Tab-separated table of C-alpha atoms in Angstrom:
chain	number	residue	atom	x	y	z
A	1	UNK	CA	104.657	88.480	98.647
A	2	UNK	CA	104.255	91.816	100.239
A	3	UNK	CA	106.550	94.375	99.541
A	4	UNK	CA	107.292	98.238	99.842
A	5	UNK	CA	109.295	99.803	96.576
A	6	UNK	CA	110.554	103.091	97.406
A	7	UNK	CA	112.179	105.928	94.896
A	8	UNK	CA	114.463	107.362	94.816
A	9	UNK	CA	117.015	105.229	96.894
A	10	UNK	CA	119.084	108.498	97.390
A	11	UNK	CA	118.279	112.440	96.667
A	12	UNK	CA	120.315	115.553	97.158
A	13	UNK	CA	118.626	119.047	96.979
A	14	UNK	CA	119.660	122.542	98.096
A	15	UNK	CA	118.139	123.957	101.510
A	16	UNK	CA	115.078	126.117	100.681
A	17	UNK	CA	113.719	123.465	97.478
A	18	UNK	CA	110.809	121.393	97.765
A	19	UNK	CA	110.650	117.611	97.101
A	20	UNK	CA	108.897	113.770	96.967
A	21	UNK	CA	109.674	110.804	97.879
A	22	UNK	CA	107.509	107.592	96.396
A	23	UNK	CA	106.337	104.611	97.991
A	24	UNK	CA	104.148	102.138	95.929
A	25	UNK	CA	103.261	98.731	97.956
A	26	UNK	CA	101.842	95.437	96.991
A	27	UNK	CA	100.650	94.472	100.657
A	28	UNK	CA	97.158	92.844	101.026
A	29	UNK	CA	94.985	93.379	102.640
A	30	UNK	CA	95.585	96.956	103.391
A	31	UNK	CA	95.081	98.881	106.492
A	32	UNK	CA	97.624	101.731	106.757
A	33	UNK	CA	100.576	103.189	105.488
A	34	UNK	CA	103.209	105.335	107.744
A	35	UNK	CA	105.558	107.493	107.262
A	36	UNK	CA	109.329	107.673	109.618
A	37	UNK	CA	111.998	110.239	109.562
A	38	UNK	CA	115.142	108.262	110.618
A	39	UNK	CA	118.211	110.530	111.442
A	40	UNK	CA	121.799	108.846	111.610
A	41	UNK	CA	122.422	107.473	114.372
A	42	UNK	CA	118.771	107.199	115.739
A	43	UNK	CA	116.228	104.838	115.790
A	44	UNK	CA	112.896	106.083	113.369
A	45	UNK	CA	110.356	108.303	114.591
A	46	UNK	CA	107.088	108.585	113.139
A	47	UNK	CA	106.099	111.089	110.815
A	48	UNK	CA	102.243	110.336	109.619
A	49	UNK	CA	99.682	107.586	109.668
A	50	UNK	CA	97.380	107.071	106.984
A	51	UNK	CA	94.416	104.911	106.994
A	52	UNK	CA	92.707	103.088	103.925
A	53	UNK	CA	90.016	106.260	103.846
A	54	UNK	CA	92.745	109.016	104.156
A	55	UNK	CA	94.209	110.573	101.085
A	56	UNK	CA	96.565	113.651	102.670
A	57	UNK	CA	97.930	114.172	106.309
A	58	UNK	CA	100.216	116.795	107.303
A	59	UNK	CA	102.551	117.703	110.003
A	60	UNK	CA	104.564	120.554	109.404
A	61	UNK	CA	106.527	121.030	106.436
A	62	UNK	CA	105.736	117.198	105.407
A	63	UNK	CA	102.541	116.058	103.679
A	64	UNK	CA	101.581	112.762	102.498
A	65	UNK	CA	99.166	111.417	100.270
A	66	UNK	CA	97.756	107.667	99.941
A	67	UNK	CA	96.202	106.738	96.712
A	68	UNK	CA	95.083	102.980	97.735
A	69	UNK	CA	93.591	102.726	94.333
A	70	UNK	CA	97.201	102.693	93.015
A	71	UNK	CA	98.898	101.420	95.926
A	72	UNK	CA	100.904	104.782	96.086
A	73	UNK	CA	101.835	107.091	98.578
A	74	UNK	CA	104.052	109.970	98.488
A	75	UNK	CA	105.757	111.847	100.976
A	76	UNK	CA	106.270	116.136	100.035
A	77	UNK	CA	108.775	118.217	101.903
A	78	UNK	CA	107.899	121.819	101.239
A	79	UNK	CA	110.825	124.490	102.252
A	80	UNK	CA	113.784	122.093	102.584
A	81	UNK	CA	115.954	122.437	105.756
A	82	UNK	CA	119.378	120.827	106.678
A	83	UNK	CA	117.492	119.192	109.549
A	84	UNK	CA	115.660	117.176	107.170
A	85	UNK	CA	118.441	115.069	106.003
A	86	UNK	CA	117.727	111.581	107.060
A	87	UNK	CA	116.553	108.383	105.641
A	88	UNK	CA	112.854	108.654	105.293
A	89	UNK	CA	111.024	104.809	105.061
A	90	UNK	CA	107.739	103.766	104.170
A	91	UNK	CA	105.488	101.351	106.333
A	92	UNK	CA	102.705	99.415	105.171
A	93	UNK	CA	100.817	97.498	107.652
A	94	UNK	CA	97.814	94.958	106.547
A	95	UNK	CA	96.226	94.711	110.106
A	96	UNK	CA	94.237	97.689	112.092
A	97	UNK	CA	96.427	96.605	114.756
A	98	UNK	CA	99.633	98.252	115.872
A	99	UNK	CA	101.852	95.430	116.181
A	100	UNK	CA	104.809	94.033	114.397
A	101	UNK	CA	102.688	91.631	112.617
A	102	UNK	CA	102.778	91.578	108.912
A	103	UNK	CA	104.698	95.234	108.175
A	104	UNK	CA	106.312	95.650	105.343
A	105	UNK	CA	109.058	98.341	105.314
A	106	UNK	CA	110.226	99.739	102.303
A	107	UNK	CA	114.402	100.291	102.474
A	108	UNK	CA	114.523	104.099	103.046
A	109	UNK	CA	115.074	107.154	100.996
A	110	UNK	CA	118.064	108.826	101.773
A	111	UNK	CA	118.010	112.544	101.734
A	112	UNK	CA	120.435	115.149	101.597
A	113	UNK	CA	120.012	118.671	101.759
A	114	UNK	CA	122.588	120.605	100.663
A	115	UNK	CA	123.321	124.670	102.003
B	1	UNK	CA	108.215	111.678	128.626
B	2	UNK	CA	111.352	109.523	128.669
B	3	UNK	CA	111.850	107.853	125.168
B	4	UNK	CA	112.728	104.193	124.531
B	5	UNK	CA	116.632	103.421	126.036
B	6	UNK	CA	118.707	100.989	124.681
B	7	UNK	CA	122.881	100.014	125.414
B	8	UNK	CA	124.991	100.316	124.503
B	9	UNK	CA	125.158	102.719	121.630
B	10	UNK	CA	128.095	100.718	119.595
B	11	UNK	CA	129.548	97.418	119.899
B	12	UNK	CA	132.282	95.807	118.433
B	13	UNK	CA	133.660	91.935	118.492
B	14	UNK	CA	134.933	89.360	116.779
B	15	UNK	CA	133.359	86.839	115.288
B	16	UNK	CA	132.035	83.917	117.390
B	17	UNK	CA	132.054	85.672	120.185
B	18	UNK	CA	129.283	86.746	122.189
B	19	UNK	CA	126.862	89.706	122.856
B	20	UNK	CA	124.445	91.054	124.267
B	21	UNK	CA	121.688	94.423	123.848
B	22	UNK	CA	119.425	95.935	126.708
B	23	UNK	CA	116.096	97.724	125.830
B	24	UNK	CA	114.122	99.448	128.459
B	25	UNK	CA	110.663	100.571	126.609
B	26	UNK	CA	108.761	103.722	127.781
B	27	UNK	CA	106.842	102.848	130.803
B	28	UNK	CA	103.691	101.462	130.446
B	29	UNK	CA	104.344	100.167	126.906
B	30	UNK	CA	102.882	96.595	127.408
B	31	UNK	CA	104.642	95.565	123.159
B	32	UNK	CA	108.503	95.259	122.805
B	33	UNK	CA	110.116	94.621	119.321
B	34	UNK	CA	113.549	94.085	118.520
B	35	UNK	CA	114.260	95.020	114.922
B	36	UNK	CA	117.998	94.466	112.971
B	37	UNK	CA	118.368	97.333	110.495
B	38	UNK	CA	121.270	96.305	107.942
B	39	UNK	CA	123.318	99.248	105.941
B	40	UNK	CA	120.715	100.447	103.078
B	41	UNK	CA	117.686	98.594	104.616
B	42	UNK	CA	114.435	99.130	106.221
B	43	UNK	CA	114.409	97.241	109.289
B	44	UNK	CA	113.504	93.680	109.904
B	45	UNK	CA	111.676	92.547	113.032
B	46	UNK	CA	113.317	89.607	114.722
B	47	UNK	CA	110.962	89.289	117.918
B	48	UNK	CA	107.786	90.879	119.573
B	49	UNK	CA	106.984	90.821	122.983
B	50	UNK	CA	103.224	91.671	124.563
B	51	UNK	CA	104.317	91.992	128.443
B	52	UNK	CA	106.595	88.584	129.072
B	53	UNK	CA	105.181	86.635	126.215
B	54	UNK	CA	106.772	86.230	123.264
B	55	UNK	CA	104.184	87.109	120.126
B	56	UNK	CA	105.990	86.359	117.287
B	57	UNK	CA	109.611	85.047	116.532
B	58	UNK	CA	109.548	83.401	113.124
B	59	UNK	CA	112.350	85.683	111.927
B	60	UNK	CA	114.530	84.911	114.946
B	61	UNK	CA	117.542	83.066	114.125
B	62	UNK	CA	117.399	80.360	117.238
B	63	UNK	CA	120.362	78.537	117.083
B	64	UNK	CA	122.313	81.999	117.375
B	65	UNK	CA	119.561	84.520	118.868
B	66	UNK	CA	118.059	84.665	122.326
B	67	UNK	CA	115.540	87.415	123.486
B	68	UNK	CA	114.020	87.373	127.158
B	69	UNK	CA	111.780	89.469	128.924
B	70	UNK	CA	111.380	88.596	132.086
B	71	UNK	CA	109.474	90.898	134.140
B	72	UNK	CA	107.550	92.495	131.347
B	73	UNK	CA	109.670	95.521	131.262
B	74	UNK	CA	113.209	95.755	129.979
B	75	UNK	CA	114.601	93.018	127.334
B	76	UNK	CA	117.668	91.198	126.627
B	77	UNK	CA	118.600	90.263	123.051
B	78	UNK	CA	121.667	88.178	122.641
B	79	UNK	CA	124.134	86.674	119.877
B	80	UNK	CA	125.978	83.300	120.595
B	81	UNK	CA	128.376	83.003	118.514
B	82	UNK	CA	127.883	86.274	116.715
B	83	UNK	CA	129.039	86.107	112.342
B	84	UNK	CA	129.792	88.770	110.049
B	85	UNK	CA	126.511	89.041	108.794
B	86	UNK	CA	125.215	90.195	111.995
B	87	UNK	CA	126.930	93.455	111.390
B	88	UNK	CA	123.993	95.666	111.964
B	89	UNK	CA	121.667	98.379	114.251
B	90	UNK	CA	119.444	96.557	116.431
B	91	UNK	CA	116.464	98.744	117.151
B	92	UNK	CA	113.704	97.934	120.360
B	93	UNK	CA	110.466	99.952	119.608
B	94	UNK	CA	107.152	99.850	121.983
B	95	UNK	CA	104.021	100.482	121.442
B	96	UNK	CA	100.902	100.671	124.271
B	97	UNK	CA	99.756	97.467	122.992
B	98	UNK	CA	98.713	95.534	120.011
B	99	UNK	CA	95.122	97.036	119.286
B	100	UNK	CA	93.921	100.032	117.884
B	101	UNK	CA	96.693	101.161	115.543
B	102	UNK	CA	99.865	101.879	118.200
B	103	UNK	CA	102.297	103.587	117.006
B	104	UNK	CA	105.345	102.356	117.528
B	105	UNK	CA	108.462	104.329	119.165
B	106	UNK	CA	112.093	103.606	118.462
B	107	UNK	CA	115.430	103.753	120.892
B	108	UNK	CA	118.425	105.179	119.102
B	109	UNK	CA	119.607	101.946	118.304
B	110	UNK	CA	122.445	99.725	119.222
B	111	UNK	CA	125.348	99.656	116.288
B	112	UNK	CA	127.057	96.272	116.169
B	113	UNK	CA	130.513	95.613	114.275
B	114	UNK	CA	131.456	92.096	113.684
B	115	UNK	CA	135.475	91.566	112.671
């Protein structure tokens, strides 16, 4: 069965510090893994898209890596700000198409950061 | 560009009764999902859409459920009669279309409370 494990379920760090969030996955075939930022209240919105051949992408202060050796991606916040607190959730799709069809989504990291 | 809309923002009713969600997608987005999102969870996609045809609705509870869209544009998801465990956020996303890797763009969601 395909599935998404992320860690930690919940984190609180003060404004300014850097952090990770995990993601190891068990879907197969593979095709690519995303990143979402969900605020409360909102729906997600899409952080970074990694294909099979992709190890890091950026955007901002966030920077993910894919391992698909491993099955492991992580997600790095560098220079923490109290926008960033929001439930952060892991995608793994096993088709190069974008549709609904066979993603996984892991259940979220919440973050908190803290002034 | 105008961003996926969905109403109304929070809902609540008692059980058994009914209800119903609207989702208008960003224009030209020919792939409509409704997703439920329980407390703690990543979200779960109930339906897909690819313009008026429905792609996929395996996870769609049928005797309870009911999704339409008509015209290919905005969608209709309704509960009849609605239980506890429907207590949820009900997300629509779009994407362009099915091919090439789409991402996929939230509305803020549609908070349902079932008493």
């Amino acid at each position: 069965k395909n599935q998404v494990e992320q860690s930690p379920q919940s984190l609180i760090i003060l404004e300014g510090k850097n952090c990770t969030l995990q993601c190891n996955y068990t879907v197969s075939p593979f095709s690519n893994l995303r990143w979402y930022k969900q605020d409360t209240g909102r729906g997600p919105v899409s952080l970074t898209i990694m294909t099979f051949s992709e190890n890091t992408k950026s955007n901002g202060r966030y920077t993910a890596t894919l391992d698909a050796d491993t099955k492991q991606s992580s997600l790095h916040i560098t220079a923490s700000q109290l926008s960033d607190s929001a439930s952060y959730i892991c995608v793994v799709s096993p088709y190069s198409g974008g549709g609904a069809d066979g993603l996984t989504f892991g259940k979220g990291t919440h973050l908190i950061i803290q002034p | 560009e105008a961003g996926v809309a969905q109403s109304p923002r929070y809902k609540i009713i008692e059980k058994r009764q009914s209800v119903a969600f609207w989702c208008n997608p960003i224009s030209g987005h020919a792939t409509l999902y409704w997703y439920q999102q329980i407390l703690g969870q990543g979200p779960k996609l109930l339906i897909q859409f690819q313009n008026n045809g429905v792609v996929d609705d395996s996870q769609l509870p049928k005797d309870r459920f009911s999704a339409e869209r008509l015209k290919g544009v905005d969608s209709t998801l309704k509960i009849q009669p609605a239980k506890l465990e429907d207590s949820a956020v009900y997300l629509c996303a779009s994407s362009l279309d099915l091919s090439g890797g789409d991402e996929q763009f939230f509305g803020p969601g549609t908070r349902l409370t079932v008493l």
